Amino acid sequence: MSKDSIKIRMPALGGQGAVTAAHIAATAADTEGYYAVSNPFFGAEKRMAPSESYARIGTVPIFDRGEVIYPDIIMVYHPQVITMGKSYTMPFYSGVKENGLVIINSDHELVTDSDRKFLESKNVKILTRDFTKFAVEIAGTELATNMAMLGALFGALGTVGKGAIEEGIKDRFLKKYVASGGTASLDSVIEKKFKKKLDLINSNLATASAAYDLTAEWAKEVGLEPLLDPVVK
């Protein structure tokens, strides 16, 4: 049964862009007509250090902005979150709600038999895919892993479309370049910067779109129940 609001926890490692992904997720959901907020939680600001981000999406106003203790969805950005315990919440699935969802970015299965048995007892669906491979093959860099995870999230939910995701990505990355002097040389520099931004947006969107399609198909195959009420427009 779908809900009027869901909570998402994103355990990751520093440098993977989980904070950015949570921000874009909230912006995309807002574009679709939902109420949405996001916030990060991290200690040492360095690559490969534990980092966690949260997003809340709903058809009703959201007032809670703290740590997500009881998530409907858990998105594991790096295998070391599980294999080396690089997470502020252990085990990684702690607090997950019944009929929830776990998305794991890995090229092989990481969930133990005992953990899988527990998650299945709560009717929690588990998707393990190498989303970094999506990023490298489509965007040409593993730095787009967060965009693949973003697409996977909304592909599973099915209530936030690709158009809203595109707007969320544009809101995060696209800046307005305005020539102050009006010189040809300045205009040329601005144009080049603007083009680079557009190229970044397009590659990120293509990565998110591919992951969206894959996860949407997977959700149908495994009979994933709707997690979030659609927006009444």
Tab-separated table of C-alpha atoms in Angstrom, residues 10-20 41-53 77-78 80-81 86-88 142-143:
chain	number	residue	atom	x	y	z
A	10	MET	CA	21.537	7.237	1.466
A	11	PRO	CA	24.684	5.814	3.092
A	12	ALA	CA	27.694	6.582	0.910
A	13	LEU	CA	31.374	7.483	0.965
A	14	GLY	CA	32.734	10.989	0.689
A	15	GLY	CA	33.097	12.142	-2.908
A	16	GLN	CA	30.294	9.986	-4.348
A	17	GLY	CA	27.807	12.835	-4.561
A	18	ALA	CA	25.080	11.460	-2.299
A	19	VAL	CA	24.476	14.958	-0.914
A	20	THR	CA	23.986	16.275	-4.443
A	41	PHE	CA	24.982	14.172	7.658
A	42	PHE	CA	28.735	13.601	7.649
A	43	GLY	CA	31.814	13.834	9.801
A	44	ALA	CA	35.238	14.169	8.182
A	45	GLU	CA	34.884	15.967	4.850
A	46	LYS	CA	37.224	13.790	2.821
A	47	ARG	CA	36.983	11.177	0.118
A	48	MET	CA	36.044	7.640	1.202
A	49	ALA	CA	34.913	8.755	4.667
A	50	PRO	CA	31.380	7.757	5.709
A	51	SER	CA	28.680	10.136	4.528
A	52	GLU	CA	24.925	9.949	4.771
A	53	SER	CA	22.178	11.944	3.091
A	77	TYR	CA	26.208	3.929	-2.795
A	78	HIS	CA	29.360	1.877	-2.176
A	80	GLN	CA	32.284	-0.697	1.655
A	81	VAL	CA	29.189	0.626	3.420
A	86	LYS	CA	31.544	2.519	6.615
A	87	SER	CA	28.176	3.775	7.727
A	88	TYR	CA	26.734	5.751	10.590
A	142	GLU	CA	32.288	7.158	-12.153
A	143	LEU	CA	31.409	10.576	-10.721
